[in-house]
Tab-separated table of C-alpha atoms in Angstrom:
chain	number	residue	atom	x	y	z
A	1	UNK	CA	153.149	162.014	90.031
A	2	UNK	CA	152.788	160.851	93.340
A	3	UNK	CA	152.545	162.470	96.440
A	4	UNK	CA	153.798	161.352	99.972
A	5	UNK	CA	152.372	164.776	102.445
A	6	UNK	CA	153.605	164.435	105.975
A	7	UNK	CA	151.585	165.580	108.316
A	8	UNK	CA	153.208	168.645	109.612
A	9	UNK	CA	155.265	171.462	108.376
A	10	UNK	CA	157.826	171.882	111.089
A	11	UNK	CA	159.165	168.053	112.076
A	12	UNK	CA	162.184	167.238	113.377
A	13	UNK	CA	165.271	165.164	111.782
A	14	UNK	CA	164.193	161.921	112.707
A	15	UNK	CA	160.525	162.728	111.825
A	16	UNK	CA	161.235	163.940	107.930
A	17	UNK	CA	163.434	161.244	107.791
A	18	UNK	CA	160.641	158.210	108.936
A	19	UNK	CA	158.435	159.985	106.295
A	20	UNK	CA	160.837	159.957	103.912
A	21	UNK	CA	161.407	156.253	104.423
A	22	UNK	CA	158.147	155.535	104.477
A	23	UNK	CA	157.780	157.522	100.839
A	24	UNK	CA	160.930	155.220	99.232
A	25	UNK	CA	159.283	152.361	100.454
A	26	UNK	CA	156.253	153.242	99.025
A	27	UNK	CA	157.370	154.376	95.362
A	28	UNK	CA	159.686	151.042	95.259
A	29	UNK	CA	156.319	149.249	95.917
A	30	UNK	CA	154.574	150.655	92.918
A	31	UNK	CA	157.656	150.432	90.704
A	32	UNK	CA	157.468	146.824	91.255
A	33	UNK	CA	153.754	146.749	90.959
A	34	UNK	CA	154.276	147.477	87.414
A	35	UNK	CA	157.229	145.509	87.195
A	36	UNK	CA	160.026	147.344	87.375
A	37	UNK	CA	162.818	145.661	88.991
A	38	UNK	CA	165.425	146.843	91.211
A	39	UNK	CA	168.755	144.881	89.634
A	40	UNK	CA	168.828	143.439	86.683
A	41	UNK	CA	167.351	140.285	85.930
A	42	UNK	CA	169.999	137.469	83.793
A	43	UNK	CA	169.726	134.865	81.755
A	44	UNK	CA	173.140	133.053	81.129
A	45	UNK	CA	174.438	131.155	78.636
A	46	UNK	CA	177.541	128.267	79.578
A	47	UNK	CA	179.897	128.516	76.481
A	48	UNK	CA	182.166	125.011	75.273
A	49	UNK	CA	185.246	126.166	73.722
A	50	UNK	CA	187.230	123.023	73.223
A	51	UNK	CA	184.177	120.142	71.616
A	52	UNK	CA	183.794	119.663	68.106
A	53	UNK	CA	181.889	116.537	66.471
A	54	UNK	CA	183.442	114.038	64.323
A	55	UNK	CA	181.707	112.870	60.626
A	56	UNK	CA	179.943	109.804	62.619
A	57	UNK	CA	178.658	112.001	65.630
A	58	UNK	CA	181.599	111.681	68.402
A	59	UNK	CA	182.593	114.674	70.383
A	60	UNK	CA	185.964	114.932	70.131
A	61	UNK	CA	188.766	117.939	70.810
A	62	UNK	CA	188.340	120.958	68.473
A	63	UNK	CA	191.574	122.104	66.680
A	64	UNK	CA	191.271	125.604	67.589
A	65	UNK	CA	190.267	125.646	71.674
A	66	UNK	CA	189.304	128.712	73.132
A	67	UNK	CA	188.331	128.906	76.874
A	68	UNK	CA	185.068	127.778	77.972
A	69	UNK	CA	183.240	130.605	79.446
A	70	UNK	CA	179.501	131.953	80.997
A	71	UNK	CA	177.954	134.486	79.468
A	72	UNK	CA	175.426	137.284	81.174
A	73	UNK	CA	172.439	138.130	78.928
A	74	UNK	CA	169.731	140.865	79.450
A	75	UNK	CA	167.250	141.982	77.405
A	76	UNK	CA	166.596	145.771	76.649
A	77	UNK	CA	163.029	146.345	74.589
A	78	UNK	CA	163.082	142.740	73.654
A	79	UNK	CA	165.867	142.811	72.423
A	80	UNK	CA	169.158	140.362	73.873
A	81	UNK	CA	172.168	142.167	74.812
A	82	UNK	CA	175.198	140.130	75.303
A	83	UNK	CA	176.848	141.311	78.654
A	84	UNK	CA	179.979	140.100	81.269
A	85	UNK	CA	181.903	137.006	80.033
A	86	UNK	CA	183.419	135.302	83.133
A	87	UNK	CA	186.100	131.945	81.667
A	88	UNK	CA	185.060	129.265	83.418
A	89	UNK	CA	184.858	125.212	82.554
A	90	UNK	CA	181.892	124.145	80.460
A	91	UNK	CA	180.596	121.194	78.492
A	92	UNK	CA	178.508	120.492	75.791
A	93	UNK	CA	178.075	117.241	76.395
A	94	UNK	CA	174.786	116.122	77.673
A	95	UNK	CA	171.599	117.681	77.200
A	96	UNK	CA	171.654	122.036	77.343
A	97	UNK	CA	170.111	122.028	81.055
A	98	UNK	CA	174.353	122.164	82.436
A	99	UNK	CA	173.610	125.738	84.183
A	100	UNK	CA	170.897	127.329	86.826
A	101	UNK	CA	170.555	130.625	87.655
A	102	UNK	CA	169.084	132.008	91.123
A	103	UNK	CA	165.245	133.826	90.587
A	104	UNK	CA	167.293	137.293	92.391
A	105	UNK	CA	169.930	136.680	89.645
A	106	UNK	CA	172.725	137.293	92.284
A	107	UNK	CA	174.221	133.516	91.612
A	108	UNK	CA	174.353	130.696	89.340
A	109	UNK	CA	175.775	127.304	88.871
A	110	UNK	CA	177.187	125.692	85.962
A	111	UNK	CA	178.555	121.922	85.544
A	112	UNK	CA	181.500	120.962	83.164
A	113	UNK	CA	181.136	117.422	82.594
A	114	UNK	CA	183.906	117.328	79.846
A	115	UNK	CA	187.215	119.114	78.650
A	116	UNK	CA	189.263	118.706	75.812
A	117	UNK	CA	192.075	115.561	75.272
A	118	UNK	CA	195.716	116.109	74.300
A	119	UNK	CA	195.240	116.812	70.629
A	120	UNK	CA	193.015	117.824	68.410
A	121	UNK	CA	190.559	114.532	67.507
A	122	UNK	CA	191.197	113.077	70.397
A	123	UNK	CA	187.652	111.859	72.668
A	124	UNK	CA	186.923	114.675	75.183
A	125	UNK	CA	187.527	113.206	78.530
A	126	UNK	CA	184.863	113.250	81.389
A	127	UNK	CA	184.901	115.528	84.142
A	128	UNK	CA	183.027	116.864	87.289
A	129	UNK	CA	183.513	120.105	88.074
A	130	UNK	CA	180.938	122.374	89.612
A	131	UNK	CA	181.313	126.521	89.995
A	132	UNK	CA	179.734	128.969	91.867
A	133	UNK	CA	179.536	132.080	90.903
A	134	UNK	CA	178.366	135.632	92.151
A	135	UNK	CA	177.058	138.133	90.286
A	136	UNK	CA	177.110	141.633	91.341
A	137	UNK	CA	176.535	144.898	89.532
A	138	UNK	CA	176.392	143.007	86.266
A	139	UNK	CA	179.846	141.104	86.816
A	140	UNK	CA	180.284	137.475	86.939
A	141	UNK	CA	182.490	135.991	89.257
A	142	UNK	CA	183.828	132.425	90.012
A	143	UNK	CA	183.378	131.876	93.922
A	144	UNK	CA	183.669	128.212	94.585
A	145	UNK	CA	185.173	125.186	92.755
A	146	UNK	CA	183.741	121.901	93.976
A	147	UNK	CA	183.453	118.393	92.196
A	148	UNK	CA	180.346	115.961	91.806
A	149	UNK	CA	180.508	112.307	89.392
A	150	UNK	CA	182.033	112.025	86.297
A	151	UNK	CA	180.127	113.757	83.491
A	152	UNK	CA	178.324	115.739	85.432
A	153	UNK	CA	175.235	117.330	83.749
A	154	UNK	CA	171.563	119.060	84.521
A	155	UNK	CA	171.867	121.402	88.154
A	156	UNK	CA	168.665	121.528	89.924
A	157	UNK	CA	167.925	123.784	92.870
A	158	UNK	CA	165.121	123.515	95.120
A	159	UNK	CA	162.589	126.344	95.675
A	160	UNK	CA	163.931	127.262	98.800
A	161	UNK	CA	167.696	127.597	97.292
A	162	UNK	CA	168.705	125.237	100.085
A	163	UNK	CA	169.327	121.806	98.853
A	164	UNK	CA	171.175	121.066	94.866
A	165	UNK	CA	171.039	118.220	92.529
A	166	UNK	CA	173.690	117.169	90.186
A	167	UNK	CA	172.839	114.476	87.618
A	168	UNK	CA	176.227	112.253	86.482
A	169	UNK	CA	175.763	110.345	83.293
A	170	UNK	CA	178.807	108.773	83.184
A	171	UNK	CA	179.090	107.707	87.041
A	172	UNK	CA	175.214	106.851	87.203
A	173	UNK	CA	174.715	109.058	90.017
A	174	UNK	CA	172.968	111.929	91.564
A	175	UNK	CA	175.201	114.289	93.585
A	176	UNK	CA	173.146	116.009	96.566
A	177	UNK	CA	174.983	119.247	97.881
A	178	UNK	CA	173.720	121.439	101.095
A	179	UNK	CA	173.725	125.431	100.558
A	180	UNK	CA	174.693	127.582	103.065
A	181	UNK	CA	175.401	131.184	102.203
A	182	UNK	CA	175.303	130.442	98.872
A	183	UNK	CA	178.208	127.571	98.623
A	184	UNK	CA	177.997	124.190	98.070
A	185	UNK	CA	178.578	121.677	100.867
A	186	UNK	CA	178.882	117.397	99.401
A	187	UNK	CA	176.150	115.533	101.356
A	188	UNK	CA	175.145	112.398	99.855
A	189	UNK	CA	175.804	110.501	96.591
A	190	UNK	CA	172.476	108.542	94.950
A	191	UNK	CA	173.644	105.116	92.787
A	192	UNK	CA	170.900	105.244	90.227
A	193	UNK	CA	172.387	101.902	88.869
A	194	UNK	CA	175.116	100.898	86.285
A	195	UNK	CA	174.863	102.380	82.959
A	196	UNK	CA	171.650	104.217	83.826
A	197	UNK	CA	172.736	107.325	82.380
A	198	UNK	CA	171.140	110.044	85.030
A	199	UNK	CA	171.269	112.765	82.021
A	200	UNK	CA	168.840	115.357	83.202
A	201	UNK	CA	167.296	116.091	87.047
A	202	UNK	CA	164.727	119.054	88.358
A	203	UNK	CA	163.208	119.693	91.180
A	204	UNK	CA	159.714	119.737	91.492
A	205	UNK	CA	157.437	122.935	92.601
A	206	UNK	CA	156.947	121.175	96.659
A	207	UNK	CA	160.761	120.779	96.884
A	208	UNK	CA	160.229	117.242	98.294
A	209	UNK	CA	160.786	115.362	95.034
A	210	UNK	CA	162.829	115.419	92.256
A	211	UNK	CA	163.135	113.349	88.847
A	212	UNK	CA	166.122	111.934	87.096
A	213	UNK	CA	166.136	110.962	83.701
A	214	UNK	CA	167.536	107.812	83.158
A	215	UNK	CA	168.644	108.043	79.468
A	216	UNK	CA	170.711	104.260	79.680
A	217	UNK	CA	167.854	102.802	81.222
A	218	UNK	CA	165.166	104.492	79.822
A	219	UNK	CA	163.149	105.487	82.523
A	220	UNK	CA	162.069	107.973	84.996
A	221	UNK	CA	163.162	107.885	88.633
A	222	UNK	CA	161.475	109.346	91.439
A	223	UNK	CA	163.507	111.138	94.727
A	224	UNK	CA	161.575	112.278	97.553
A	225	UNK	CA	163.503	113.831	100.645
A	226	UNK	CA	163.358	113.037	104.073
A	227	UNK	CA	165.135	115.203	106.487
A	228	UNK	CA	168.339	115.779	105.582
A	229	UNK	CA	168.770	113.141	102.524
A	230	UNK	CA	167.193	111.511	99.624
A	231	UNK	CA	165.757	108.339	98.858
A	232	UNK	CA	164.735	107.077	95.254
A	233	UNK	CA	161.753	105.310	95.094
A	234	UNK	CA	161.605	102.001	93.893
A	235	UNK	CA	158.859	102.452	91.404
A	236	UNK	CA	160.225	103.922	88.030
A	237	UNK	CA	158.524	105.007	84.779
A	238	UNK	CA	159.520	103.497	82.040
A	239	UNK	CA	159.395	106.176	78.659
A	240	UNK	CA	160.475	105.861	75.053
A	241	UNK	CA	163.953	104.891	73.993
A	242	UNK	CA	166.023	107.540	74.465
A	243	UNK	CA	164.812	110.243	77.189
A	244	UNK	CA	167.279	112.918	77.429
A	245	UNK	CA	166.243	116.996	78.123
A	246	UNK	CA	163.814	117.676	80.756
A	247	UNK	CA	161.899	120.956	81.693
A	248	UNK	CA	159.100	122.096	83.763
A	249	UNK	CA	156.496	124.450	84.134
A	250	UNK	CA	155.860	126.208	87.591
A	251	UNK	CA	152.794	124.147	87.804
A	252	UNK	CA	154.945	120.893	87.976
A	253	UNK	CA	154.348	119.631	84.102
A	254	UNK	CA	157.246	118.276	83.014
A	255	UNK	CA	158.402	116.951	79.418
A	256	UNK	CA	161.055	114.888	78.344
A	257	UNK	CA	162.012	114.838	75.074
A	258	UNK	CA	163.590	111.267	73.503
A	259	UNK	CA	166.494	111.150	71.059
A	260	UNK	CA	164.956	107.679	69.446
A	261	UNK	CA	166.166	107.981	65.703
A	262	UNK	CA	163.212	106.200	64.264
A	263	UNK	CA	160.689	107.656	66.991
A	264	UNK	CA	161.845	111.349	68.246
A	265	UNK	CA	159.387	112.806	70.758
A	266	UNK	CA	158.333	114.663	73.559
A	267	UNK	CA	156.958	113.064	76.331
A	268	UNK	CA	154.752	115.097	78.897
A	269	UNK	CA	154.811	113.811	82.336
A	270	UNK	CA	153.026	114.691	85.960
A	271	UNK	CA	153.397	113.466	89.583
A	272	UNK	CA	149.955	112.686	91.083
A	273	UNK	CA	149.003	110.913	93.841
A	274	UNK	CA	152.447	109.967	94.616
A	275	UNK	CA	153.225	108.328	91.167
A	276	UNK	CA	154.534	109.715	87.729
A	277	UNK	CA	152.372	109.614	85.022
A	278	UNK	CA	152.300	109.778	81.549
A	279	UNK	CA	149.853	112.150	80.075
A	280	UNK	CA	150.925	111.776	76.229
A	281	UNK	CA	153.575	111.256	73.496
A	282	UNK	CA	153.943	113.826	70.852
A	283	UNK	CA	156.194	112.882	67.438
A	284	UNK	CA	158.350	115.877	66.543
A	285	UNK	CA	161.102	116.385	64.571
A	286	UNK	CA	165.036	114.510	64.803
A	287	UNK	CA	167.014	114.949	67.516
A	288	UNK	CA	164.559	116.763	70.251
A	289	UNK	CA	167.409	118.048	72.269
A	290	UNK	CA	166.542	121.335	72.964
A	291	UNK	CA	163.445	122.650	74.401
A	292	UNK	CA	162.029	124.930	77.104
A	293	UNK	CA	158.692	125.872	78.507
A	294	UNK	CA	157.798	129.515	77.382
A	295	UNK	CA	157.758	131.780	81.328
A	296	UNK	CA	153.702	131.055	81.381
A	297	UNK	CA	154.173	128.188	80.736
A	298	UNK	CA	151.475	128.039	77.543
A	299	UNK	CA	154.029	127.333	74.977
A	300	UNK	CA	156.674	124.622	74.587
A	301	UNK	CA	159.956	125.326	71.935
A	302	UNK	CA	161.158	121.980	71.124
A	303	UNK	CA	164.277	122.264	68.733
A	304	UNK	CA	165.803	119.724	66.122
A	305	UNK	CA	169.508	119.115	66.088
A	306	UNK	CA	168.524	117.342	62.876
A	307	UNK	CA	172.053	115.512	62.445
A	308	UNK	CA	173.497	119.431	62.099
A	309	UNK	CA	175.954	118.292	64.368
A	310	UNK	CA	177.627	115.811	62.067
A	311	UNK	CA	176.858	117.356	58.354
A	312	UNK	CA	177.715	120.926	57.492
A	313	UNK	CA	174.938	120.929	55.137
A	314	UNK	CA	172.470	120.603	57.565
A	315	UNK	CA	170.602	122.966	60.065
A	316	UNK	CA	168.365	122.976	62.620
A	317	UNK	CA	165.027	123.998	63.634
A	318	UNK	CA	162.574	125.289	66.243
A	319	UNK	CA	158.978	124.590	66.609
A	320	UNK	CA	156.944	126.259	68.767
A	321	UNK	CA	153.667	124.394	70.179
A	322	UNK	CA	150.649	125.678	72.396
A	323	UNK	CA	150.292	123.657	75.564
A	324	UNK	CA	146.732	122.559	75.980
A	325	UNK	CA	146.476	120.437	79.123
A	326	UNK	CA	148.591	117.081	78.283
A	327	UNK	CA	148.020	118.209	74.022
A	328	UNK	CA	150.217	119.958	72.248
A	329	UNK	CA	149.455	121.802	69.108
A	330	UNK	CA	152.253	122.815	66.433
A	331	UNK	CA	152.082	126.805	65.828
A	332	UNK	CA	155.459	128.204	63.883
A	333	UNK	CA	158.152	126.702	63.077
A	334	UNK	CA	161.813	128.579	62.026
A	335	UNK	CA	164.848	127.327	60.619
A	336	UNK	CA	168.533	127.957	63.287
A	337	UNK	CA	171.694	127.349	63.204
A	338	UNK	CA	173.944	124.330	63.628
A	339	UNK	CA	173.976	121.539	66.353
A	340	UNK	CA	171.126	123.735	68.172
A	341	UNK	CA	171.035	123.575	72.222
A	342	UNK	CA	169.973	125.936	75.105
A	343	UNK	CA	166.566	128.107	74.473
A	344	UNK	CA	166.309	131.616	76.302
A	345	UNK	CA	162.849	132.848	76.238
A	346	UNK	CA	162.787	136.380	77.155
A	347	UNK	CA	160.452	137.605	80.018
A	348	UNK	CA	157.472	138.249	78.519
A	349	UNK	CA	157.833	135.183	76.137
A	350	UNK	CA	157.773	137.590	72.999
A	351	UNK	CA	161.752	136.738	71.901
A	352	UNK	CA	163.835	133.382	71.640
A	353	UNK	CA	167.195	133.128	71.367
A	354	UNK	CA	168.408	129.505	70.237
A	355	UNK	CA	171.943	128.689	70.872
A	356	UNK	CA	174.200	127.225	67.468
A	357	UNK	CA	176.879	125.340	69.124
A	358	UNK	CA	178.863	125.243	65.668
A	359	UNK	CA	178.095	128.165	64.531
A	360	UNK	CA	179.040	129.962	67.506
A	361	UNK	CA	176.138	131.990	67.620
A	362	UNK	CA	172.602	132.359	68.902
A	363	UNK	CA	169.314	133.188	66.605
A	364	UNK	CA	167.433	135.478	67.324
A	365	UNK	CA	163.412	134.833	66.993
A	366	UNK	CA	160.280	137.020	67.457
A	367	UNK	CA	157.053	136.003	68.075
A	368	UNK	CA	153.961	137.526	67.324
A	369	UNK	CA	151.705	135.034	68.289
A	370	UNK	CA	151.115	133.626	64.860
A	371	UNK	CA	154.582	133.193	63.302
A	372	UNK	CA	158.437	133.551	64.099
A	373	UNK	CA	160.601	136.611	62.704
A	374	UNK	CA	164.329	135.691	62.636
A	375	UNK	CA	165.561	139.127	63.278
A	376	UNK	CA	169.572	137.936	63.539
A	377	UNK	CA	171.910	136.299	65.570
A	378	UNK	CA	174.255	136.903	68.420
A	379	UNK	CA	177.853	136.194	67.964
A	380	UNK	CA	179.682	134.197	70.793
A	381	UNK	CA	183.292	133.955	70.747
A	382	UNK	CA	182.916	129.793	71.458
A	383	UNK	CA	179.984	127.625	71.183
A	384	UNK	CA	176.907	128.154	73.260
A	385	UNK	CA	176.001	124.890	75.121
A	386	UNK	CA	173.476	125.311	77.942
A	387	UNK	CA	171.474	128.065	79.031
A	388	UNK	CA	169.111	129.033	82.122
A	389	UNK	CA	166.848	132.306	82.885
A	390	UNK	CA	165.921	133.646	86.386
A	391	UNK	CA	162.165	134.126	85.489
């Protein structure tokens, strides 16, 4: 127990209440000393209800639609809970990097970049919305509607929660928004060129820069801001075939994983001295759309859609690799579910959840250190699509 003694017995009502002040102050400090927060931290997961895939790979309108949706998700022990569901447009097209979620868990933004046609089989048809939402005493809620480019995709926020970047694959732009007071406010539109494909953007750890993917094009782009706007420096990377997913660690290594059929990979990338650079290419198994830096940052879980998407008989996987530097060594590897997407680590690293777009649910992994446990799923009412953490 601890003790707070003030100083005198006999104090007056504005002296007992100073010390005890001072005393709440104090016991908050060690409770987050020891990491005890005081609201709950959320991961989220951005829910498609109206995409299906065809036999050759299309997405197409499902036949059965049920509304899109974000998802609240704590975990308890380890364990995930599945909390608040707020309806709200979301896509599965692109890569699983369509929602962000604010470090103080109080907001979060998630991008739509598709919703259903007239019929079921029909193409989904592009879209660009954006929504805000607030979340307060564990309940989502939709504050602001607000539109980037067509098939809108990755959200990036900077550090300092005041600027927001908006990668559009089908428009072949990056949308830059101002926040004020937690809403969006349209400031500048970047052409990354025709058919360039901007799939994925983040923020790196100065704020200053960011990097687009440039799936069409197959490069890396480079935006620095000046002031009150971005320019994109003329000097790009070019990487792989088919660059797609992007994440990074909070000491500014990033990795890219490529879709190439006949050469799937991971590429791991760093800014230095002004210039992105390629620190190594690591093969790994088909369709390398999902994947996420463990909170340390020491592992990488790089997922395999492995055509799951297309054939029923299929499934995917997860493999989980140690980060050495710019090496990457394999160390488990798990079977999931279908058309696999987002990856939740929890806080402390020690639990994965994997998110099976067809299946409509998300596995559940532990890891020990030496292998993963599947220990179950989580069943989502429509398919899980994109997910985000705030740790």
């Amino acid at each position: 127990m601890i003790y707070f003694p003030c100083q005198h017995a006999k104090q007056s009502r504005k002296q007992k209440t100073r010390c005890l002040t001072s005393a709440a102050g104090a016991i908050l400090g060690v409770f987050l000393a020891h990491g005890v927060h005081a609201a709950d931290h959320w991961a989220i997961s951005a829910n498609d209800g109206h995409t299906t895939t065809s036999a050759t790979g299309k997405m197409v309108t499902a036949a059965t639609i049920v509304p899109d949706s974000l998802s609240l998700i704590r975990f308890e022990h380890g364990m995930p809970v599945l909390e608040k569901t707020l309806v709200l447009p979301t896509s599965v097209e692109g890569p699983p990097t369509t929602a962000w979620i604010a470090p103080t868990s109080n907001w979060a933004i998630i991008t739509a970049g598709s919703h259903a046609g007239s019929h079921a089989g029909d193409p989904v048809i592009e879209d660009d919305i954006v929504s805000v939402v607030s979340i307060d005493h564990a309940v989502p809620r939709l504050v602001q509607t607000i539109h980037a480019g067509l098939g809108a995709s990755q959200v990036s926020v900077s550090p300092d929660q005041k600027w927001v970047l908006i990668g559009n694959r089908k428009s072949g732009t990056v949308s830059v928004f101002a926040v004020a007071n937690r809403q969006l406010h349209p400031v500048q539109t970047l052409n990354m060129g025709a058919d360039s494909n901007p799939a994925s953007v983040l923020f790196l750890p100065d704020g200053q820069h960011a990097v687009v993917v440039l799936r069409g094009s197959h490069q890396l782009a480079l935006l620095h801001r000046v002031g009150d706007s971005f320019t994109i420096e003329e000097r790009r990377l070019d990487l792989g075939r088919s660059p797609n997913t992007m994440d990074i660690t909070k000491a500014g290594l990033l990795v890219i994983g490529d879709q190439d059929p006949a050469h799937p990979a991971v590429h791991l990338v760093r800014l230095e001295n002004g210039m992105l650079n390629l620190l190594g290419t690591i093969p790994v198994a088909p369709g390398p759309e999902p994947l996420r830096f463990s909170p340390d940052g020491r592992y990488l879980a790089v997922g395999a859609v492995n055509n799951s998407n297309r054939d029923a008989a299929r499934h995917g996987s997860l493999t989980l690799y140690r980060v050495d530097g710019s090496d990457l060594t394999p160390v488990a590897h798990e079977n999931v579910g279908r058309w696999p997407q987002g990856i939740i680590f929890s806080p402390d690293g020690r639990t994965l959840l994997v998110q099976n777009t067809t299946d409509k649910t998300m596995t559940v992994l532990k890891w020990d250190g030496i292998r993963l446990h599947p220990t179950g799923t989580l069943a989502m009412t429509s398919g899980p699509a994109a997910a985000a953490t705030s740790w």
